[in-house]
Coordinates of C-alpha atoms in Angstrom, one line a residue:
X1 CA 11.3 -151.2 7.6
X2 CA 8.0 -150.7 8.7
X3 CA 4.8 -152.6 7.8
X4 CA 1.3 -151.3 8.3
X5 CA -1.1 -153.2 10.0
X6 CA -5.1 -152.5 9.8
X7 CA -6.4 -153.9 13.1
X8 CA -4.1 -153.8 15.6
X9 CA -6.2 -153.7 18.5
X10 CA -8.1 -157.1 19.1
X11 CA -7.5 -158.0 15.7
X12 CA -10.7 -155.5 14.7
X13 CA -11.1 -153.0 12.4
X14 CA -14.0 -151.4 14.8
X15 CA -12.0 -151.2 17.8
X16 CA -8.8 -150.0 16.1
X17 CA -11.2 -147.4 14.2
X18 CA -12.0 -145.9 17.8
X19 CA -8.4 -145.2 18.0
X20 CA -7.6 -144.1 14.5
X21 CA -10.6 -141.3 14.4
X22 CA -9.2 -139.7 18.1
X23 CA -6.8 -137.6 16.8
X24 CA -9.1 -135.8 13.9
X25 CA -12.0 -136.2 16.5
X26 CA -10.0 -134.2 18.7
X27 CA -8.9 -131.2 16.4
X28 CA -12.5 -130.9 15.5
X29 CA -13.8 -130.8 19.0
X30 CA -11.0 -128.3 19.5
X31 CA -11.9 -126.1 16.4
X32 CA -15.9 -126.5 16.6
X33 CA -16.6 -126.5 20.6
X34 CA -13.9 -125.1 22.9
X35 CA -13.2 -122.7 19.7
X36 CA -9.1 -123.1 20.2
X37 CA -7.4 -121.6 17.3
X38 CA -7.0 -124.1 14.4
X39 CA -2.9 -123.7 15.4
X40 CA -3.5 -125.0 18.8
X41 CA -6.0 -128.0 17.3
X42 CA -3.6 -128.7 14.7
X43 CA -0.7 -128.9 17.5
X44 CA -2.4 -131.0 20.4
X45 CA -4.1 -133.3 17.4
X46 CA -0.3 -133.6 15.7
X47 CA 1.1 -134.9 19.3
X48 CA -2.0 -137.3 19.3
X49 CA -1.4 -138.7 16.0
X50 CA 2.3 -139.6 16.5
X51 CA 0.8 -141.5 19.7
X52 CA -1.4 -143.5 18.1
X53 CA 0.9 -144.0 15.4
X54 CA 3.6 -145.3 17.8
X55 CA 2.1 -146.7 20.8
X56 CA -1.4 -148.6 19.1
X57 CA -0.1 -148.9 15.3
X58 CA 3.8 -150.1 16.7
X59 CA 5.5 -147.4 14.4
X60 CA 8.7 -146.9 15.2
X61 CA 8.6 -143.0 16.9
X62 CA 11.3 -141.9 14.1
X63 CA 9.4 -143.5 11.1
X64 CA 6.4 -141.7 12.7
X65 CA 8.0 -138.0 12.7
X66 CA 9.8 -138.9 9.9
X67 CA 6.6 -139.2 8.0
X68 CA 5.2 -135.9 9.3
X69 CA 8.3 -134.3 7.5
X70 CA 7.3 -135.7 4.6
X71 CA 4.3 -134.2 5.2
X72 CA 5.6 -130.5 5.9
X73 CA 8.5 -130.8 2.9
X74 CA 5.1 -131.9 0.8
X75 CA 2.6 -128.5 2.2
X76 CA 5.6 -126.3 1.3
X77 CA 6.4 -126.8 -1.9
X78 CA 2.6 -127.0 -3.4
X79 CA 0.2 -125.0 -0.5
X80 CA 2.4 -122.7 1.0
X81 CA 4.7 -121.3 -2.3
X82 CA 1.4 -120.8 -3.9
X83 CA -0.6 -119.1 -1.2
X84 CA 2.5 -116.7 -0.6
X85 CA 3.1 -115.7 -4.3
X86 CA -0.8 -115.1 -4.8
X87 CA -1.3 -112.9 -1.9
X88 CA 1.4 -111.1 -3.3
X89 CA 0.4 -110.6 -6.8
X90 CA -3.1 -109.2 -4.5
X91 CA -1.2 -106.6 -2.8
X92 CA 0.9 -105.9 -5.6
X93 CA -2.3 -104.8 -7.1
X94 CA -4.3 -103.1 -3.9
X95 CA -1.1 -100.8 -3.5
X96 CA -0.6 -99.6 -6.8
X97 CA -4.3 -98.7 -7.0
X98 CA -5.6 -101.1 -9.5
X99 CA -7.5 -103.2 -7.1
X100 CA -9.8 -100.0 -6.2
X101 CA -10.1 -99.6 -10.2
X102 CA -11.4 -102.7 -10.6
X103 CA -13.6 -102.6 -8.0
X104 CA -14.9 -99.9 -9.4
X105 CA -15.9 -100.9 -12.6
X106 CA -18.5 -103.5 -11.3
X107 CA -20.8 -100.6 -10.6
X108 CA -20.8 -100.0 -13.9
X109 CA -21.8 -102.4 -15.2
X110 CA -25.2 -102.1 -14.0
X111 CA -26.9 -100.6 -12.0
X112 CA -29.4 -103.3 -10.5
X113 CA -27.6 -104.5 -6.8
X114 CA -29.1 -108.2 -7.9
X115 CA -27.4 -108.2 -10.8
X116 CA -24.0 -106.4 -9.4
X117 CA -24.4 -109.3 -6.5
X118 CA -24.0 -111.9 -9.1
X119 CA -21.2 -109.9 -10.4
X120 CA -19.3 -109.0 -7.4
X121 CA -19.9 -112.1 -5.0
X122 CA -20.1 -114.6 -7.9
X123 CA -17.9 -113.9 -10.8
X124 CA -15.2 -111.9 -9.0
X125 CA -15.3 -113.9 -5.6
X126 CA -14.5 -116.7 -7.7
X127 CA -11.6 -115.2 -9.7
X128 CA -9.9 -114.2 -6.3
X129 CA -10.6 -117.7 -5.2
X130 CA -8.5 -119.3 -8.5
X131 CA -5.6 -116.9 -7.3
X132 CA -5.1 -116.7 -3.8
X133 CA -8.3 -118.9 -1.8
X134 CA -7.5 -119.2 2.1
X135 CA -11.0 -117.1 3.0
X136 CA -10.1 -114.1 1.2
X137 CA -12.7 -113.8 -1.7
X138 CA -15.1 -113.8 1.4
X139 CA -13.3 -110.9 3.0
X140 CA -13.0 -108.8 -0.5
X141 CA -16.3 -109.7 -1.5
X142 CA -18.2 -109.0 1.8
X143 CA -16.5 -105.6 1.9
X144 CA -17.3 -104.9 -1.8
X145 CA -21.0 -105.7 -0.9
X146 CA -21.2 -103.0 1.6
X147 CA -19.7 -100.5 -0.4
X148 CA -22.3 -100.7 -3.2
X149 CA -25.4 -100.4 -0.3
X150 CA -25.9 -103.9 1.4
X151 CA -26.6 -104.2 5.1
X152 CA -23.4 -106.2 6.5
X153 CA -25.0 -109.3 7.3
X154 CA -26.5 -110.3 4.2
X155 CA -23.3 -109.6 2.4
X156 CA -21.6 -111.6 4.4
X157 CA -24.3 -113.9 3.9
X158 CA -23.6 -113.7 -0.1
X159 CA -20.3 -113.8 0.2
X160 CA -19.9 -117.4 2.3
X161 CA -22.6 -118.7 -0.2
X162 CA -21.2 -117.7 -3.2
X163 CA -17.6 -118.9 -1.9
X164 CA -18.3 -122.8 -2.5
X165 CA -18.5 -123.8 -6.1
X166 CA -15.2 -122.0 -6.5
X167 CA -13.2 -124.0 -4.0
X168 CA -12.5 -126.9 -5.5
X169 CA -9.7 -125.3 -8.2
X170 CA -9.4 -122.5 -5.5
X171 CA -5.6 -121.6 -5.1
X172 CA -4.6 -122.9 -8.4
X173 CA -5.9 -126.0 -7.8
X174 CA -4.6 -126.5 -5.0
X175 CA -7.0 -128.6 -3.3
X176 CA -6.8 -131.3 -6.4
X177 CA -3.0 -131.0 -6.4
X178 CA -3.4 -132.2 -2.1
X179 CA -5.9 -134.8 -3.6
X180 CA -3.2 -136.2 -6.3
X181 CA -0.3 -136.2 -3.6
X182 CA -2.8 -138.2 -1.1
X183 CA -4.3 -140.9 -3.4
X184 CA -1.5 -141.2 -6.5
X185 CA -4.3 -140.9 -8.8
X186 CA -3.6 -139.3 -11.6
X187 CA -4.0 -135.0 -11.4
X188 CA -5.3 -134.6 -14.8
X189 CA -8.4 -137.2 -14.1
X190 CA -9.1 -136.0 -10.7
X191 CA -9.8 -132.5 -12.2
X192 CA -11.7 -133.8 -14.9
X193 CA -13.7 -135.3 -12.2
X194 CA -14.3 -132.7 -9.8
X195 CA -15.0 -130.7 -13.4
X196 CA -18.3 -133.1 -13.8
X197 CA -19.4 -132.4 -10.7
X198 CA -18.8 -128.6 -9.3
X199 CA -20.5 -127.3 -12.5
X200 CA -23.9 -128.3 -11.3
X201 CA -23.3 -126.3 -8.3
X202 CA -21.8 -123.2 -9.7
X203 CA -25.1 -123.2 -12.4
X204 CA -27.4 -122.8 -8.9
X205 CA -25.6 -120.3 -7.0
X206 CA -26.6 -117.0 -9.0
X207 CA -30.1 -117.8 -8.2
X208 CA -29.9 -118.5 -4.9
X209 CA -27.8 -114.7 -4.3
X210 CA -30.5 -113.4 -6.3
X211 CA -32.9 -114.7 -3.7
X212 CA -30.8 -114.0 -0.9
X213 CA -31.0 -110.4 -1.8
X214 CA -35.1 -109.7 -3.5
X215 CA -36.4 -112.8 -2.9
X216 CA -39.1 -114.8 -5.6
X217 CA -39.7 -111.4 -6.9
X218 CA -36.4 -111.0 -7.5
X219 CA -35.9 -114.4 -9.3
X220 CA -38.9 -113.8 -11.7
X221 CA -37.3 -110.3 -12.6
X222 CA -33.4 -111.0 -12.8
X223 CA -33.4 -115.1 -13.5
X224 CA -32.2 -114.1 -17.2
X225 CA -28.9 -112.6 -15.8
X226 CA -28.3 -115.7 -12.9
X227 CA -29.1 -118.4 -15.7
X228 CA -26.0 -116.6 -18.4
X229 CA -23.7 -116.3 -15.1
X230 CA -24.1 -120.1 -13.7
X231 CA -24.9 -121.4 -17.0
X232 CA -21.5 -119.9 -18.5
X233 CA -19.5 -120.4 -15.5
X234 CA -20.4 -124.2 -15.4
X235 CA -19.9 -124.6 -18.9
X236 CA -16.6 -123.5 -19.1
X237 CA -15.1 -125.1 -15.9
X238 CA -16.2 -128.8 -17.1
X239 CA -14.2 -127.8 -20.0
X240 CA -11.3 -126.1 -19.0
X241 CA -10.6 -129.0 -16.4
X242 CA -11.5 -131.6 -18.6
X243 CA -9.7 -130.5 -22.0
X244 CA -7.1 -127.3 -20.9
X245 CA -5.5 -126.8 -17.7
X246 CA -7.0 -127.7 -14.1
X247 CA -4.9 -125.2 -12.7
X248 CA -6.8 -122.4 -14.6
X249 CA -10.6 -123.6 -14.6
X250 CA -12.0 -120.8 -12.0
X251 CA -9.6 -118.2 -13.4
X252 CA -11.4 -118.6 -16.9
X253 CA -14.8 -119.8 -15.8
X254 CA -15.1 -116.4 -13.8
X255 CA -13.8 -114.5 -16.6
X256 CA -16.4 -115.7 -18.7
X257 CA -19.0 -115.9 -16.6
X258 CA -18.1 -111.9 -16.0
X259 CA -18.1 -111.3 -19.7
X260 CA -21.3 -113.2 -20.7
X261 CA -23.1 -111.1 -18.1
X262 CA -21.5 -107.8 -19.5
X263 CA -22.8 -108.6 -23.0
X264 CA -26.1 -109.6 -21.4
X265 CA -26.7 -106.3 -19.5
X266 CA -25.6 -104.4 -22.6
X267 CA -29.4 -105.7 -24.6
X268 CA -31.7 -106.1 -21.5
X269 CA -32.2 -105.1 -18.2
X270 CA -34.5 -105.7 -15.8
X271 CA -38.3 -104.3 -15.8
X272 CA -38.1 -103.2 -12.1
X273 CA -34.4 -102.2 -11.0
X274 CA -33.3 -102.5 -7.6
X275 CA -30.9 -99.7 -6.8
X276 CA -29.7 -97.7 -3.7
X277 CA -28.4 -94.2 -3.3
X278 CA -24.2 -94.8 -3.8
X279 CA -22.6 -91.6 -2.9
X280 CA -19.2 -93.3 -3.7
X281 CA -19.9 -94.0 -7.5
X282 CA -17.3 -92.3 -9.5
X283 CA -16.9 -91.7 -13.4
X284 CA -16.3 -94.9 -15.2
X285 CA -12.6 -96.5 -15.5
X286 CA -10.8 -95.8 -18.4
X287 CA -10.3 -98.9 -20.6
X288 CA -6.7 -98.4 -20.4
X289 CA -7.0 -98.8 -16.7
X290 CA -9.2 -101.4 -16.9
X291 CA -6.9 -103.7 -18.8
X292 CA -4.2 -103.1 -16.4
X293 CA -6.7 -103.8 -13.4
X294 CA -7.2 -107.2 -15.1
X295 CA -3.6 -107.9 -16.3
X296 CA -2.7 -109.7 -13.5
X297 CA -5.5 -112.4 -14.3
X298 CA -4.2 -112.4 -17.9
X299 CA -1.2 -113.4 -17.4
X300 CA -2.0 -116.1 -15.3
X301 CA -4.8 -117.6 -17.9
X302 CA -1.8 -116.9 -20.7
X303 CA 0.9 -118.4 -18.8
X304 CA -0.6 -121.3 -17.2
X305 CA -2.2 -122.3 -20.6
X306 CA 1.1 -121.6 -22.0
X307 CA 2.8 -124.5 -19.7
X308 CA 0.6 -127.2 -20.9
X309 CA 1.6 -126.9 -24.5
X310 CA 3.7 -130.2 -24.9
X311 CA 7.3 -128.2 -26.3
X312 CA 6.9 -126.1 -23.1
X313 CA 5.8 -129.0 -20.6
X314 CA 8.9 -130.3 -21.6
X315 CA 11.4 -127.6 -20.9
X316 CA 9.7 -126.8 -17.6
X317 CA 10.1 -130.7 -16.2
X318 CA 13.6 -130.5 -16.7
X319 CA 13.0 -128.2 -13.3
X320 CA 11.8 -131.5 -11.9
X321 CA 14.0 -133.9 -9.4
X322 CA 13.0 -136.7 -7.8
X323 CA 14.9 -138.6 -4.6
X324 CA 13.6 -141.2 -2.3
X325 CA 12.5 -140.0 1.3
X326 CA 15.3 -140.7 3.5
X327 CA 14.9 -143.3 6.5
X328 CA 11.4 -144.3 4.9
X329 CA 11.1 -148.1 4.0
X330 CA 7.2 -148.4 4.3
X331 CA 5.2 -151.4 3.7
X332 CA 1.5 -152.4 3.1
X333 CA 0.2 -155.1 4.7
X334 CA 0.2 -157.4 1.8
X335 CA 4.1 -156.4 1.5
X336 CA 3.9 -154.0 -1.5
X337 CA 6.1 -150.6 -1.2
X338 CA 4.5 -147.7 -0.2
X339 CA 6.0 -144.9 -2.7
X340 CA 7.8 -142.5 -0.6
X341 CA 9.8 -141.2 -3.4
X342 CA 9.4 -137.2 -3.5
X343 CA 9.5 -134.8 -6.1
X344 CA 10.6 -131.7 -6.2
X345 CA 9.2 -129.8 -8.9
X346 CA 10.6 -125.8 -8.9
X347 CA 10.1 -125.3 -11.9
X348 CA 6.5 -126.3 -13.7
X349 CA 4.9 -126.1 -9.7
X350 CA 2.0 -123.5 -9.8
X351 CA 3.7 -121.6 -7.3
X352 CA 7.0 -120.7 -9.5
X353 CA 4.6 -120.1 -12.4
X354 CA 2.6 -117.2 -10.2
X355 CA 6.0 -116.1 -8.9
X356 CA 6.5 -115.5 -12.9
X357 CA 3.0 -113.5 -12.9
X358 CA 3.4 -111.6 -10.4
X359 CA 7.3 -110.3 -12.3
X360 CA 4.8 -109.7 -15.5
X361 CA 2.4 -107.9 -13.2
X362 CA 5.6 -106.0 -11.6
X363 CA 6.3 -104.6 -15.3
X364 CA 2.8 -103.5 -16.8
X365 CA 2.1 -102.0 -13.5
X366 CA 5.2 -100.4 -13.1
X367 CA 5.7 -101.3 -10.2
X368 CA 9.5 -100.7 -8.5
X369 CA 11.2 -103.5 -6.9
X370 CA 10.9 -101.4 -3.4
X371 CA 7.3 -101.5 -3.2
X372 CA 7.0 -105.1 -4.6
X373 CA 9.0 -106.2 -2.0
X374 CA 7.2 -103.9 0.5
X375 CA 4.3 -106.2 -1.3
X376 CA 5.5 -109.2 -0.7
X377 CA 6.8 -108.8 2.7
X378 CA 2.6 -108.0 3.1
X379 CA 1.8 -111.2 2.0
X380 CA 4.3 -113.0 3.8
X381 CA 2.8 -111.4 7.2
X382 CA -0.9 -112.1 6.0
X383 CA -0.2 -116.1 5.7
X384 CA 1.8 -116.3 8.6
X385 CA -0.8 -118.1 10.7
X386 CA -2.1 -120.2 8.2
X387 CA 1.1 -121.7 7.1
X388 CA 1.9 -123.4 10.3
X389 CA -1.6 -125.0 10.5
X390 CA -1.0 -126.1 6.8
X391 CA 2.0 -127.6 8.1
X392 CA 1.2 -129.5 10.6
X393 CA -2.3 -130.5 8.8
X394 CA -0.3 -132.2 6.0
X395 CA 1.8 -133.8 9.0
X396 CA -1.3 -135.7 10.1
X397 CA -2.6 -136.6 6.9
X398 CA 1.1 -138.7 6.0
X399 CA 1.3 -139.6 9.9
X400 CA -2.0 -141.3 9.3
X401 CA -2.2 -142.7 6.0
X402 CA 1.5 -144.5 6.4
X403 CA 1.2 -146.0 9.8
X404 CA -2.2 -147.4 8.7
X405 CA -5.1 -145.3 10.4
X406 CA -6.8 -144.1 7.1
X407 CA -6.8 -147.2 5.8
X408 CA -8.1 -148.2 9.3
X409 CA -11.0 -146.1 9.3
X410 CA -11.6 -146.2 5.4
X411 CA -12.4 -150.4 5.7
X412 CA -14.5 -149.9 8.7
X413 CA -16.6 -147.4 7.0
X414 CA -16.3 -149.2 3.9
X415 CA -19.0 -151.7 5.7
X416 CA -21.7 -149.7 4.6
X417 CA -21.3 -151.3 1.1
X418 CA -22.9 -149.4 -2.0
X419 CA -24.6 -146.8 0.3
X420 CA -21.1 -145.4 1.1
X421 CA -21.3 -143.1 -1.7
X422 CA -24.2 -141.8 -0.1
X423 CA -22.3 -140.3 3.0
X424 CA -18.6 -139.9 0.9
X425 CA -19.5 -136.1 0.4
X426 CA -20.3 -135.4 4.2
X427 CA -16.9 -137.0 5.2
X428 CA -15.3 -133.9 2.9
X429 CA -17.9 -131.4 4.0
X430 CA -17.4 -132.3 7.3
X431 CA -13.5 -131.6 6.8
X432 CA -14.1 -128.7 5.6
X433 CA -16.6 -127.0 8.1
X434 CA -14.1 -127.7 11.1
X435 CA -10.6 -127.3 9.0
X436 CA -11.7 -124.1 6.5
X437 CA -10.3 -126.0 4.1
X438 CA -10.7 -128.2 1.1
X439 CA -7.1 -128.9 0.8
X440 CA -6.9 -129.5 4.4
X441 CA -9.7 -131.9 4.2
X442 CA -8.2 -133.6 1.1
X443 CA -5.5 -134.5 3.3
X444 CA -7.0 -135.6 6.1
X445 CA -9.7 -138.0 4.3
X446 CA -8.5 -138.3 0.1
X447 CA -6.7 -141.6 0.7
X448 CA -9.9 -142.6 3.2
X449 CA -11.8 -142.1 0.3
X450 CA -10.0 -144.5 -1.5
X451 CA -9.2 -147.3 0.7
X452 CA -13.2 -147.4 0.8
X453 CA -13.6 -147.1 -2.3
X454 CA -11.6 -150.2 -2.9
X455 CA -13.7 -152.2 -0.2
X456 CA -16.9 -151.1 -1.8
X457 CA -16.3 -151.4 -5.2
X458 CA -17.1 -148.1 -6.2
X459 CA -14.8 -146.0 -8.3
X460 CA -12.0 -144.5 -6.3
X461 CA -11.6 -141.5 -9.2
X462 CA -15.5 -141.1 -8.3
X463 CA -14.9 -140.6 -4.3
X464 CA -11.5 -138.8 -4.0
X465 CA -13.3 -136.5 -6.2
X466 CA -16.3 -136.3 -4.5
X467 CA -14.4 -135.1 -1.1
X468 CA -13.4 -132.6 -2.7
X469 CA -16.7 -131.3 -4.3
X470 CA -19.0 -132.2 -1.0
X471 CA -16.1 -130.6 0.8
X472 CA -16.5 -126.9 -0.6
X473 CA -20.3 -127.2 0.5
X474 CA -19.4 -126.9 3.9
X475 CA -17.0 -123.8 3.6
X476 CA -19.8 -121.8 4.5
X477 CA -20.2 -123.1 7.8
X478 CA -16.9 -123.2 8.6
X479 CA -15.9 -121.4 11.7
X480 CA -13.0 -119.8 10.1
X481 CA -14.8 -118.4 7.1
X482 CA -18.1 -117.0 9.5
X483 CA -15.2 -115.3 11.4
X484 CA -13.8 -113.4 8.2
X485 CA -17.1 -112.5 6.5
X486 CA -18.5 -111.0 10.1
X487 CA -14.9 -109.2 10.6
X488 CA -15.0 -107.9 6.8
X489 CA -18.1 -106.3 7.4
X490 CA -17.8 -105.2 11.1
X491 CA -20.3 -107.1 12.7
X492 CA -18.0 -109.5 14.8
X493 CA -20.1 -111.3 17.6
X494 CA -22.8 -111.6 15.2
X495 CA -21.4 -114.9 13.7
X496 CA -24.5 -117.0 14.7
X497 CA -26.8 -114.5 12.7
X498 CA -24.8 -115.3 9.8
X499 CA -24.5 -119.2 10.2
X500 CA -28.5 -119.7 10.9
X501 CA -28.5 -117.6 7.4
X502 CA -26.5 -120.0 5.3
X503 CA -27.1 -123.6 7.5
X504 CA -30.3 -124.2 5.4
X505 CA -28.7 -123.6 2.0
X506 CA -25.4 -125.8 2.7
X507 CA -27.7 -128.8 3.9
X508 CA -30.0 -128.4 1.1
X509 CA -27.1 -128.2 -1.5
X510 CA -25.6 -131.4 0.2
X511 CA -28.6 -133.2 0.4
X512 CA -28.9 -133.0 -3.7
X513 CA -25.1 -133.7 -3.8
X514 CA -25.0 -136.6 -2.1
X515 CA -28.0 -138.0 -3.8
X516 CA -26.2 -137.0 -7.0
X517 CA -23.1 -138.8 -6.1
X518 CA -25.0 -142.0 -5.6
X519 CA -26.1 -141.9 -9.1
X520 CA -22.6 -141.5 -10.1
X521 CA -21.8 -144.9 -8.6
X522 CA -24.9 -146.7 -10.5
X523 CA -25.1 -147.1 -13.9
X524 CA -28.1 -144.5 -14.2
X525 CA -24.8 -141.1 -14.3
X526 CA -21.5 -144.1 -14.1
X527 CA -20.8 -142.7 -17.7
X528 CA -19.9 -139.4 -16.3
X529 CA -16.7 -141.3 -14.6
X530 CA -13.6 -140.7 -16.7

């Protein structure tokens, strides 16, 4: 048995805090200064944590480790089964040829690079970004943006911008899925949450691509086609997250997003269009083709919403058992059980239900079993790097929040009082300009959230939400994404060109966020708190 304790050094929350922020503190020096790879950060800050844990918290070193598995057991069954089965469904489609169709058929559907900006960077980046996440919209996108005539840097410039909004219900939700396992607040309401607050964000970004790429100019001529794009993407995510399925919110946002600019091109266009030469254009996809280039999508908007009709619900959770941890007996320091009881859902996860996608993709693609596993062995080689940081990220996150240091550092911060709520979006964007990641920082700082949340009196649904939101403004910034926009387009070295381009947009979209969240916590915008 093992009972947490908040102040352990000099009975003080602001000298135990010192200790409790060195081993984040140190993986973000790692990542942002000395530029170690984030498996190396992850590693050295890992080996810190279980010291801390042990030698300034008194956690037994087995309790300690044994909490880190938790940690890894927890990563593979949500992040890691997800990532690998939508990176397969990805090259399932890029090697049958359907990925290049669809690529294709943005061209077409207009002619104006503003408007196939919003299109490709916006709308599609953020369909790939429901499915698979992990920086690869940015990679596809940049790419895409060349093809069609931009200069490298600005599309990688549109694609990191364009990349935010998105994140939150990136992956399938992962990130909110992270955010449920960290707090134990309930999945359903956090999405609803984060759906009241990403929408506002998603509604600004056409405009500022259409900036990025012609300017005011460009606004005055084109603001028609951004304002049916955000307007329609924000729409539907606050309702598909609030009233449908969490899991599906940027896969049917996009969609309609996408459609609602198709219609809109097909009775106006813009006075002055902005075109370049493309020598690569090609005759129009067949609409045979084209609905196989999108099944893939289909069937995950039909089969997700499928799993969250009640008769169904039901069948899948009999996929679901549940065991306590072994050789965890965790306490609080007011003596209440920590829950260390873990589930083990196989069959109603998100991952199983893309696995089940990508067999439905397999079929109307006609696809033979040899080059799906040739497929999946693609994927499986494309995440391998990322899953070991996953890994050991998650280990941290439970290392920290069961021997005490979140709850450590969440008190001590706490002591700004109402005006927390005011820096509880940097904390997440922070997280996720050294980690990449809003899952990762979801982890690392969810239940921090929380705990000060409970100090300050402000709503804890409110704040967990909100380091997930102010967290995807900062995905822009983050090393790892500058590093796959500038290799996408072939510019590597370049990397600073592109960060002085976005810096000024992610400040000023955090800047309105946090002032927004503040709101949130008074009564003037409480009512949007489910």
């Amino acid at each position: 048995m093992y009972q947490q304790v908040y102040d352990p050094v000099a009975v003080s929350l602001g000298w135990t805090s010192i200790f409790a922020a060195i081993p984040l503190t140190l993986m973000f020096v790692m990542l942002g200064v000395f530029k170690r790879s984030p498996q190396l950060s992850a590693l050295v800050s890992l080996v810190v944590c279980l010291a801390v844990a042990t030698l300034v918290y008194s956690m037994p070193f087995g309790v300690a480790l044994n909490s880190g598995g938790y940690g890894v057991a927890f990563s593979m069954m949500t992040i890691g089964w997800i990532l690998i089965n939508a990176m397969w469904i990805y090259h399932i489609t890029v090697k049958t040829g359907h990925f290049a169709i669809l690529r294709e058929s943005f061209s077409h559907i207009s002619d104006d690079l503003r408007i196939q900006a919003i299109i490709i960077a916006f709308c599609f980046g953020a369909l790939i970004e429901a499915v698979a996440g992990s920086g690869v919209p940015i990679a596809i996108c940049s790419a895409m943006l060349v093809a069609i005539g931009f200069s490298p840097v600005k599309a990688a410039v549109m694609a990191l911008v364009a990349d935010t909004a998105p994140v939150a219900f990136g992956a399938l939700a992962t990130p909110i899925t992270v955010l449920n396992g960290q707090t134990d607040l309930p999945y359903n309401v956090l999405g609803a949450m984060v759906g009241r607050q990403c929408p506002f964000i998603a509604a600004i970004l056409p405009f500022i691509l259409v900036f990025i790429v012609d300017g005011a100019r460009g606004l005055r001529m084109t603001w028609p086609a951004a304002l049916a794009a955000g307007l329609f993407f924000a729409v539907t995510q606050y309702v598909v997250s609030n009233f449908f399925a969490v899991q599906i919110t940027d896969v049917v946002a996009s969609l309609v997003s996408a459609g609602a600019l198709i219609a809109l091109t097909r009775v106006w266009r813009p006075s002055n269009v902005l075109t370049v030469p493309n020598e690569n254009a090609g005759p129009a996809p067949s609409r045979q083709n084209m609905l196989l280039a999108y099944a893939p999508y289909i069937f995950i908007v039909i089969v997700f919403s499928l799993s969250q009709i009640p008769p169904i619900a039901r069948l899948l959770n009999y996929g679901v058992y549940k065991f306590p941890w072994p050789g965890l007996a965790l306490t609080r320091a007011d003596g209440t059980a920590v829950n260390t009881m873990f589930t083990v859902n196989y069959l109603p996860v998100s991952g199983t239900l893309l696995l089940f996608c990508g067999v439905l993709t397999m079929i109307a693609l006609r696809v033979r079993p040899a080059m799906a596993l040739r497929a999946f062995g693609a994927a499986l080689a494309q995440v391998r790097w990322a899953l070991p940081t996953i890994f050991m990220i998650l280990a941290i996150a439970y290392i920290m929040n069961w021997s005490g240091q979140t709850t450590t550092l969440g008190r001590f911060l706490a002591g700004a009082g109402p005006a927390y709520a005011l820096i509880s979006p940097v904390i997440g964007w922070i997280g996720v300009v050294v980690t990449g990641s809003d899952a990762s920082t979801n982890a690392l700082f969810g239940h921090l959230q929380v705990e000060a949340a409970k100090a300050t009196g402000i709503s804890p649904v409110l704040l967990a939400a909100t380091n997930t939101t102010g967290g995807v403004l900062g995905k822009m910034l983050s090393p790892q994404s500058l590093a796959i926009g500038a290799a996408a387009v072939g510019v590597i070295g370049r990397e600073g060109e592109i960060f002085r381009s976005v810096f000024g947009w992610a400040v000023a979209l955090l800047a309105g966020f946090c002032l927004f969240v503040y709101l949130q916590s008074t009564p003037i915008l409480g009512w949007m708190i489910p």
